[in-house]
């Protein structure tokens, strides 16, 4: 009888050890997976920040004014040249074109862009202290699936 009890006790200990090792290994794999995911996310964020900095540097170096809108019509990028032409009093990122600009002509270009997807050589007349004529080209930016990602005005 004792040998059978010892045998079953040994089997029970082996099963318990296997259960604890499996549980410990699962926890270790979860920690490693979480560390990997965290590192990958941080790397993607660094790459995104670098690409955005390069994009802003490119847009700011352009002589033409550049305006980029998100799919909801909110301002995402305004380069130095456009800021100089319109003399914005404050930060306009996140505002709609209607909130950021006082030009009804520019609003009409945005509305036309919804229908036509591309506008070339649109003459925009800005009245103010001195009258100014601007030539505007604009396009809707689409992804591979044909979903609108934003609008670009130059």
mmCIF file of C-alpha atoms in Angstrom:
data_model
loop_
_atom_site.group_PDB
_atom_site.id
_atom_site.type_symbol
_atom_site.label_atom_id
_atom_site.label_comp_id
_atom_site.label_asym_id
_atom_site.label_seq_id
_atom_site.Cartn_x
_atom_site.Cartn_y
_atom_site.Cartn_z
ATOM 1 C CA UNK A 1 0.000 0.000 0.000
ATOM 2 C CA UNK A 2 2.793 2.424 0.863
ATOM 3 C CA UNK A 3 4.457 2.013 -2.501
ATOM 4 C CA UNK A 4 1.173 2.916 -4.255
ATOM 5 C CA UNK A 5 0.745 6.033 -2.082
ATOM 6 C CA UNK A 6 4.329 7.078 -2.739
ATOM 7 C CA UNK A 7 3.832 6.479 -6.470
ATOM 8 C CA UNK A 8 0.606 8.565 -6.587
ATOM 9 C CA UNK A 9 2.239 11.261 -4.418
ATOM 10 C CA UNK A 10 5.189 11.447 -6.817
ATOM 11 C CA UNK A 11 2.832 11.710 -9.803
ATOM 12 C CA UNK A 12 0.913 14.464 -8.009
ATOM 13 C CA UNK A 13 4.146 16.361 -7.331
ATOM 14 C CA UNK A 14 5.209 16.005 -10.969
ATOM 15 C CA UNK A 15 1.823 17.300 -12.152
ATOM 16 C CA UNK A 16 1.994 20.248 -9.727
ATOM 17 C CA UNK A 17 5.512 21.088 -10.891
ATOM 18 C CA UNK A 18 4.397 20.930 -14.529
ATOM 19 C CA UNK A 19 1.395 23.167 -13.758
ATOM 20 C CA UNK A 20 3.575 25.767 -11.956
ATOM 21 C CA UNK A 21 6.196 25.767 -14.721
ATOM 22 C CA UNK A 22 3.536 26.183 -17.399
ATOM 23 C CA UNK A 23 1.994 29.052 -15.475
ATOM 24 C CA UNK A 24 5.396 30.715 -14.942
ATOM 25 C CA UNK A 25 6.267 30.303 -18.634
ATOM 26 C CA UNK A 26 2.925 31.856 -19.685
ATOM 27 C CA UNK A 27 3.599 34.847 -17.434
ATOM 28 C CA UNK A 28 7.125 35.238 -18.802
ATOM 29 C CA UNK A 29 5.851 35.078 -22.391
ATOM 30 C CA UNK A 30 3.209 37.710 -21.582
ATOM 31 C CA UNK A 31 5.871 40.014 -20.102
ATOM 32 C CA UNK A 32 8.148 39.530 -23.112
ATOM 33 C CA UNK A 33 5.217 40.132 -25.497
ATOM 34 C CA UNK A 34 4.273 43.309 -23.631
ATOM 35 C CA UNK A 35 7.881 44.584 -23.660
ATOM 36 C CA UNK A 36 8.145 43.876 -27.392
ATOM 37 C CA UNK A 37 4.853 45.634 -28.106
ATOM 38 C CA UNK A 38 5.900 48.619 -26.019
ATOM 39 C CA UNK A 39 9.262 48.872 -27.790
ATOM 40 C CA UNK A 40 7.630 48.556 -31.224
ATOM 41 C CA UNK A 41 5.085 51.253 -30.349
ATOM 42 C CA UNK A 42 7.811 53.585 -29.122
ATOM 43 C CA UNK A 43 9.802 52.997 -32.312
ATOM 44 C CA UNK A 44 6.745 53.737 -34.459
ATOM 45 C CA UNK A 45 6.074 56.931 -32.516
ATOM 46 C CA UNK A 46 9.676 58.063 -33.016
ATOM 47 C CA UNK A 47 9.482 57.340 -36.755
ATOM 48 C CA UNK A 48 6.142 59.177 -37.000
ATOM 49 C CA UNK A 49 7.576 62.217 -35.179
ATOM 50 C CA UNK A 50 10.617 62.212 -37.457
ATOM 51 C CA UNK A 51 8.483 61.982 -40.618
ATOM 52 C CA UNK A 52 6.237 64.793 -39.382
ATOM 53 C CA UNK A 53 9.253 66.996 -38.642
ATOM 54 C CA UNK A 54 10.607 66.325 -42.144
ATOM 55 C CA UNK A 55 7.214 67.077 -43.682
ATOM 56 C CA UNK A 56 6.896 70.362 -41.795
ATOM 57 C CA UNK A 57 10.437 71.348 -42.783
ATOM 58 C CA UNK A 58 9.607 70.593 -46.422
ATOM 59 C CA UNK A 59 6.360 72.584 -46.349
ATOM 60 C CA UNK A 60 7.973 75.509 -44.511
ATOM 61 C CA UNK A 61 10.745 75.712 -47.103
ATOM 62 C CA UNK A 62 8.228 76.155 -49.937
ATOM 63 C CA UNK A 63 7.669 79.652 -51.336
ATOM 64 C CA UNK A 64 4.017 78.825 -52.050
ATOM 65 C CA UNK A 65 1.461 78.755 -49.291
ATOM 66 C CA UNK A 66 0.426 75.235 -48.284
ATOM 67 C CA UNK A 67 -2.721 74.270 -46.379
ATOM 68 C CA UNK A 68 -3.489 70.647 -45.454
ATOM 69 C CA UNK A 69 -6.893 69.617 -44.104
ATOM 70 C CA UNK A 70 -7.832 66.324 -42.459
ATOM 71 C CA UNK A 71 -10.823 64.265 -43.695
ATOM 72 C CA UNK A 72 -13.115 66.294 -41.408
ATOM 73 C CA UNK A 73 -12.031 69.613 -42.925
ATOM 74 C CA UNK A 74 -9.893 70.701 -39.983
ATOM 75 C CA UNK A 75 -6.541 72.430 -40.528
ATOM 76 C CA UNK A 76 -3.566 70.106 -40.003
ATOM 77 C CA UNK A 77 -0.672 71.977 -41.644
ATOM 78 C CA UNK A 78 -0.127 75.636 -42.487
ATOM 79 C CA UNK A 79 3.305 76.566 -43.777
ATOM 80 C CA UNK A 80 5.213 79.811 -43.148
ATOM 81 C CA UNK A 81 4.364 81.334 -46.507
ATOM 82 C CA UNK A 82 0.624 80.954 -45.975
ATOM 83 C CA UNK A 83 0.937 82.317 -42.436
ATOM 84 C CA UNK A 84 2.761 85.360 -43.804
ATOM 85 C CA UNK A 85 0.107 85.988 -46.491
ATOM 86 C CA UNK A 86 -2.861 85.701 -44.143
ATOM 87 C CA UNK A 87 -1.244 87.013 -40.920
ATOM 88 C CA UNK A 88 -3.050 84.628 -38.597
ATOM 89 C CA UNK A 89 -3.412 85.980 -35.035
ATOM 90 C CA UNK A 90 -3.030 82.569 -33.348
ATOM 91 C CA UNK A 91 -2.618 78.851 -33.943
ATOM 92 C CA UNK A 92 -5.232 77.599 -36.403
ATOM 93 C CA UNK A 93 -4.525 73.866 -36.302
ATOM 94 C CA UNK A 94 -7.702 71.980 -35.502
ATOM 95 C CA UNK A 95 -9.975 74.744 -36.792
ATOM 96 C CA UNK A 96 -12.187 74.455 -39.850
ATOM 97 C CA UNK A 97 -11.526 76.638 -42.893
ATOM 98 C CA UNK A 98 -14.574 78.733 -41.980
ATOM 99 C CA UNK A 99 -13.167 79.342 -38.491
ATOM 100 C CA UNK A 100 -9.608 80.055 -39.629
ATOM 101 C CA UNK A 101 -10.160 82.131 -42.776
ATOM 102 C CA UNK A 102 -12.441 85.074 -43.427
ATOM 103 C CA UNK A 103 -12.491 84.469 -47.165
ATOM 104 C CA UNK A 104 -15.828 83.214 -48.549
ATOM 105 C CA UNK A 105 -14.025 82.503 -51.843
ATOM 106 C CA UNK A 106 -11.745 80.005 -50.104
ATOM 107 C CA UNK A 107 -14.778 78.330 -48.551
ATOM 108 C CA UNK A 108 -16.268 77.949 -52.018
ATOM 109 C CA UNK A 109 -13.034 76.281 -53.209
ATOM 110 C CA UNK A 110 -13.311 73.780 -50.334
ATOM 111 C CA UNK A 111 -16.941 73.050 -51.257
ATOM 112 C CA UNK A 112 -16.085 72.656 -54.968
ATOM 113 C CA UNK A 113 -13.274 70.287 -54.037
ATOM 114 C CA UNK A 114 -15.790 67.893 -52.487
ATOM 115 C CA UNK A 115 -17.472 67.489 -55.867
ATOM 116 C CA UNK A 116 -14.544 67.735 -58.284
ATOM 117 C CA UNK A 117 -11.716 66.074 -56.294
ATOM 118 C CA UNK A 118 -9.171 68.402 -57.963
ATOM 119 C CA UNK A 119 -9.055 72.126 -58.745
ATOM 120 C CA UNK A 120 -6.415 73.822 -60.872
ATOM 121 C CA UNK A 121 -5.657 77.497 -61.446
ATOM 122 C CA UNK A 122 -8.489 78.879 -59.312
ATOM 123 C CA UNK A 123 -8.045 82.632 -58.926
ATOM 124 C CA UNK A 124 -8.688 83.779 -55.376
ATOM 125 C CA UNK A 125 -9.031 87.523 -54.742
ATOM 126 C CA UNK A 126 -8.258 88.674 -51.222
ATOM 127 C CA UNK A 127 -9.568 92.085 -50.350
ATOM 128 C CA UNK A 128 -8.139 93.981 -47.443
ATOM 129 C CA UNK A 129 -5.689 96.824 -47.015
ATOM 130 C CA UNK A 130 -4.397 95.990 -50.453
ATOM 131 C CA UNK A 131 -6.033 93.686 -52.937
ATOM 132 C CA UNK A 132 -4.205 90.438 -53.574
ATOM 133 C CA UNK A 133 -4.707 87.747 -56.223
ATOM 134 C CA UNK A 134 -3.726 84.171 -55.485
ATOM 135 C CA UNK A 135 -3.731 81.170 -57.776
ATOM 136 C CA UNK A 136 -4.987 78.124 -55.893
ATOM 137 C CA UNK A 137 -4.510 74.471 -56.805
ATOM 138 C CA UNK A 138 -6.150 71.876 -54.600
ATOM 139 C CA UNK A 139 -6.643 68.144 -54.491
ATOM 140 C CA UNK A 140 -8.330 65.519 -52.350
ATOM 141 C CA UNK A 141 -5.889 62.946 -50.973
ATOM 142 C CA UNK A 142 -7.223 59.374 -51.126
ATOM 143 C CA UNK A 143 -5.832 56.157 -49.720
ATOM 144 C CA UNK A 144 -5.531 52.894 -51.684
ATOM 145 C CA UNK A 145 -9.131 51.979 -50.890
ATOM 146 C CA UNK A 146 -10.475 55.284 -52.224
ATOM 147 C CA UNK A 147 -11.206 56.702 -48.764
ATOM 148 C CA UNK A 148 -10.533 60.418 -48.346
ATOM 149 C CA UNK A 149 -7.548 61.153 -46.116
ATOM 150 C CA UNK A 150 -7.583 64.929 -46.446
ATOM 151 C CA UNK A 151 -7.155 67.871 -48.792
ATOM 152 C CA UNK A 152 -4.093 69.808 -49.934
ATOM 153 C CA UNK A 153 -4.169 73.430 -51.114
ATOM 154 C CA UNK A 154 -1.171 75.159 -52.738
#
